Short mmCIF file of C-alpha atoms in Angstrom, two decimals:
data_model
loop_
_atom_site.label_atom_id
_atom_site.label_comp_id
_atom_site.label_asym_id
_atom_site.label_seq_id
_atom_site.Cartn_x
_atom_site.Cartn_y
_atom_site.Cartn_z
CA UNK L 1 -68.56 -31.62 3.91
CA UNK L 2 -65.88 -33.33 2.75
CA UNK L 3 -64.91 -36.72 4.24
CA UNK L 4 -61.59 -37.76 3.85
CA UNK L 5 -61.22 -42.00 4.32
CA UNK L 6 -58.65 -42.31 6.55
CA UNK L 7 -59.28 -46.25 7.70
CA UNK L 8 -57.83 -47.63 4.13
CA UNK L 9 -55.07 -49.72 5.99
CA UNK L 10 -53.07 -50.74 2.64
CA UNK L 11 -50.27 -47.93 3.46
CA UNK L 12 -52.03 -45.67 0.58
CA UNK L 13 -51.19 -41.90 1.05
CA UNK L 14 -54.51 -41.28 1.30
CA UNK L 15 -58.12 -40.77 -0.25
CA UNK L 16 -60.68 -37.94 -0.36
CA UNK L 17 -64.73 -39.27 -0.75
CA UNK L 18 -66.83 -36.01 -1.18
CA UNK L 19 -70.33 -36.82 1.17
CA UNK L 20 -72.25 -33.59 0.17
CA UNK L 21 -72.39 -31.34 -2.58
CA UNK L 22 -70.23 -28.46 -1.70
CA UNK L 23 -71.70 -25.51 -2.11
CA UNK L 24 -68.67 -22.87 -1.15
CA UNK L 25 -65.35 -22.63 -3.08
CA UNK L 26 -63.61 -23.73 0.68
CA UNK L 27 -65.50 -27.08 0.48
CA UNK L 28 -64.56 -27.67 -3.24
CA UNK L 29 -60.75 -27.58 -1.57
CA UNK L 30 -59.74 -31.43 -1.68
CA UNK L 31 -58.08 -32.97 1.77
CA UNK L 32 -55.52 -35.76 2.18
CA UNK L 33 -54.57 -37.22 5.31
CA UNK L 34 -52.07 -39.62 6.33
CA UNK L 35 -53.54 -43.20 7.32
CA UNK L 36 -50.77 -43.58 10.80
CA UNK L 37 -51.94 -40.25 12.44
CA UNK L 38 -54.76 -37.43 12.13
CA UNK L 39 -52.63 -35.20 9.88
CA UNK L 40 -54.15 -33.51 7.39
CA UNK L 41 -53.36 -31.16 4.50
CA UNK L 42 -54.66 -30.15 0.99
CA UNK L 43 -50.74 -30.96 -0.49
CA UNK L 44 -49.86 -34.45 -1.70
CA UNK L 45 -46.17 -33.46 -1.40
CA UNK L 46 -46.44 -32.12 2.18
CA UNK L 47 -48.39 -35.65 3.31
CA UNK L 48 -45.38 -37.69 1.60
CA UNK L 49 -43.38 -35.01 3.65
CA UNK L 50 -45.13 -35.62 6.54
CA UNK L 51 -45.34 -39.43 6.21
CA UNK L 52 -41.63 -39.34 5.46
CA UNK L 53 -40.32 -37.47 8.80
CA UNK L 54 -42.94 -38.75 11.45
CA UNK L 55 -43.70 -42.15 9.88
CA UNK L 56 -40.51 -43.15 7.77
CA UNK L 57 -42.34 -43.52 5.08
CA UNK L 58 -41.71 -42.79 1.53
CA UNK L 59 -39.22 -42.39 -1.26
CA UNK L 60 -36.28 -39.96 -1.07
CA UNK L 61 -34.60 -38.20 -3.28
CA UNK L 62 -30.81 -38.64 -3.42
CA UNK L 63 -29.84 -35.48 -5.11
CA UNK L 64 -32.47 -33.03 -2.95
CA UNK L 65 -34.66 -32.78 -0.21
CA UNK L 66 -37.70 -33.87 -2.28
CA UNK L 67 -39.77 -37.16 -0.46
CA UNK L 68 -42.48 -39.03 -2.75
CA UNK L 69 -44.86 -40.82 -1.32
CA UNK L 70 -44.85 -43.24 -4.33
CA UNK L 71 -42.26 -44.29 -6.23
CA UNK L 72 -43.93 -43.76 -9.47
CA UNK L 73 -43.69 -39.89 -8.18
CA UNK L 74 -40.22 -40.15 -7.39
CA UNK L 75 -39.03 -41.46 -10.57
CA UNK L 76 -40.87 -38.58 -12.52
CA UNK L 77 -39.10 -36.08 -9.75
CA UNK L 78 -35.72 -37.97 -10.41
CA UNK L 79 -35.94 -36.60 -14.53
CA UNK L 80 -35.52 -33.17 -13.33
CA UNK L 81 -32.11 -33.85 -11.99
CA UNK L 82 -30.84 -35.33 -15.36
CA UNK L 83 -27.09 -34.32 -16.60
CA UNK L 84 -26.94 -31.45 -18.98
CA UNK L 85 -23.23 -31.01 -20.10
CA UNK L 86 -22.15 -27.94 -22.14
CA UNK L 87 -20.66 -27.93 -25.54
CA UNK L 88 -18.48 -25.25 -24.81
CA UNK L 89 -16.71 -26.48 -21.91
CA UNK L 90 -16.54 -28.94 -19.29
CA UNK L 91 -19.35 -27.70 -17.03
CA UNK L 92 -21.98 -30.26 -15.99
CA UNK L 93 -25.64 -28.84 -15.02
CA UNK L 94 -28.18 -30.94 -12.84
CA UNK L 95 -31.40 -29.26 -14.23
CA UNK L 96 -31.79 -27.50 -17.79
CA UNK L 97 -32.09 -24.14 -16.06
CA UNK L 98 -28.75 -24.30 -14.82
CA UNK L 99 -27.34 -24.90 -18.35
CA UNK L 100 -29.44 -22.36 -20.20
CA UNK L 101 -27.78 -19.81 -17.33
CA UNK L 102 -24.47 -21.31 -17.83
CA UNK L 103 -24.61 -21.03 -21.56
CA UNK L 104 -24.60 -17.08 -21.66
CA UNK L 105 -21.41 -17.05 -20.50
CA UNK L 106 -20.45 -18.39 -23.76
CA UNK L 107 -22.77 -16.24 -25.62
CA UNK L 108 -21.73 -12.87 -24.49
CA UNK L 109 -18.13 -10.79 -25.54
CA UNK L 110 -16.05 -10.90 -22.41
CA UNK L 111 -13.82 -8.09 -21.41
CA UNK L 112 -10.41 -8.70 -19.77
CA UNK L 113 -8.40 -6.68 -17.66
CA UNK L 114 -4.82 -6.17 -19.31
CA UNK L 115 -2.90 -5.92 -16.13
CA UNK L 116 -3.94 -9.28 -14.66
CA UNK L 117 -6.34 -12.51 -15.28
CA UNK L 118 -9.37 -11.07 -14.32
CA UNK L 119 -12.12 -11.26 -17.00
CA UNK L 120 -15.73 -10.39 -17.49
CA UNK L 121 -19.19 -10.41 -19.33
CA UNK L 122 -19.91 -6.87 -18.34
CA UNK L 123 -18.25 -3.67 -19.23
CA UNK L 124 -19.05 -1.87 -15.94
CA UNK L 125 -17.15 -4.88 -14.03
CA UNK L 126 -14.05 -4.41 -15.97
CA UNK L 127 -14.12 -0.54 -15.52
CA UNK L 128 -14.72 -0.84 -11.59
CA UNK L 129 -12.19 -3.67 -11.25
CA UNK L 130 -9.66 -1.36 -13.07
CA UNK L 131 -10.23 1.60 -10.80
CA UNK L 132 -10.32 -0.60 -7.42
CA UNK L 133 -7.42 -2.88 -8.52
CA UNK L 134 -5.31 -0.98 -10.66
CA UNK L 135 -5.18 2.71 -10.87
CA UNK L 136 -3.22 5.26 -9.21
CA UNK L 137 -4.83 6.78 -5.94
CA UNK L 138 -6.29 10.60 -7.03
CA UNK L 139 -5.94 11.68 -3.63
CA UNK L 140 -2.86 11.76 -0.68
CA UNK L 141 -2.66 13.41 1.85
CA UNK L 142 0.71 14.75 2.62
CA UNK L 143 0.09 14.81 6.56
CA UNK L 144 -0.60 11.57 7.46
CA UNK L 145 -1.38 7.89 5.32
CA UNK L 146 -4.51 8.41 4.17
CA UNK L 147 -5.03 7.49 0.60
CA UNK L 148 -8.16 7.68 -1.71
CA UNK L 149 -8.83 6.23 -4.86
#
């Protein structure tokens, strides 16, 4: 089985120590758990999560919910949140995905209504916000208020 060493005492997250062979693909599964309590789990992010909320221990990130149970982890984690400003225009991403998103805004035609400010990057917008917005009701009905469009 697998042994995990839980009686390190220098505040390390935690270490596995394999005593046996393992001979099923469940045994091969590493363990970690946290050196305060009995906790156990095969994630190294839910043990700094762990260590975090029952312990205060750890690293938090400022911009997320993200905890690192080493700082080294935490500063790699930090990268992700860089700035990524667009060319285009004043908008400001906090991970490349956002920009790369942001960008086909700029990259496809727009289409804008003629009758007020509202514009778009799809043609089926524009023709739905034309007939909600701006046309003439097709239907009345001359005993009561009902309208439809």
């Amino acid at each position: 089985r697998l042994h995990v060493n839980r009686h390190n005492g220098n505040g390390s997250i935690g270490t596995v120590k394999k005593d046996r062979q393992p001979n099923t693909k469940k045994d091969q599964e590493r363990l970690v758990t946290c050196n305060k309590c009995d906790f156990t789990t095969k994630s190294y992010t839910t043990l700094s999560q762990h260590k975090s909320k029952e312990h205060g221990i750890g690293a938090k990130c400022d911009k997320c919910d993200f905890v690192a149970g080493m700082p080294s982890l935490l500063k790699a984690h930090k990268k992700k949140h860089g700035h990524f400003p667009c060319k285009s225009c004043d908008f400001v991403g906090t991970l490349s995905t956002e920009l790369a998103e942001h960008k086909k805004v700029h990259a496809a035609k727009l289409y804008s209504c003629t009758q007020c400010e509202f514009t778009t990057i799809h043609s089926w917008a524009l023709h739905e916000h034309t007939q909600r917005k701006h046309e003439v009701p097709k239907f009345s009905c001359n005993k009561c208020e009902y309208v439809a469009k």
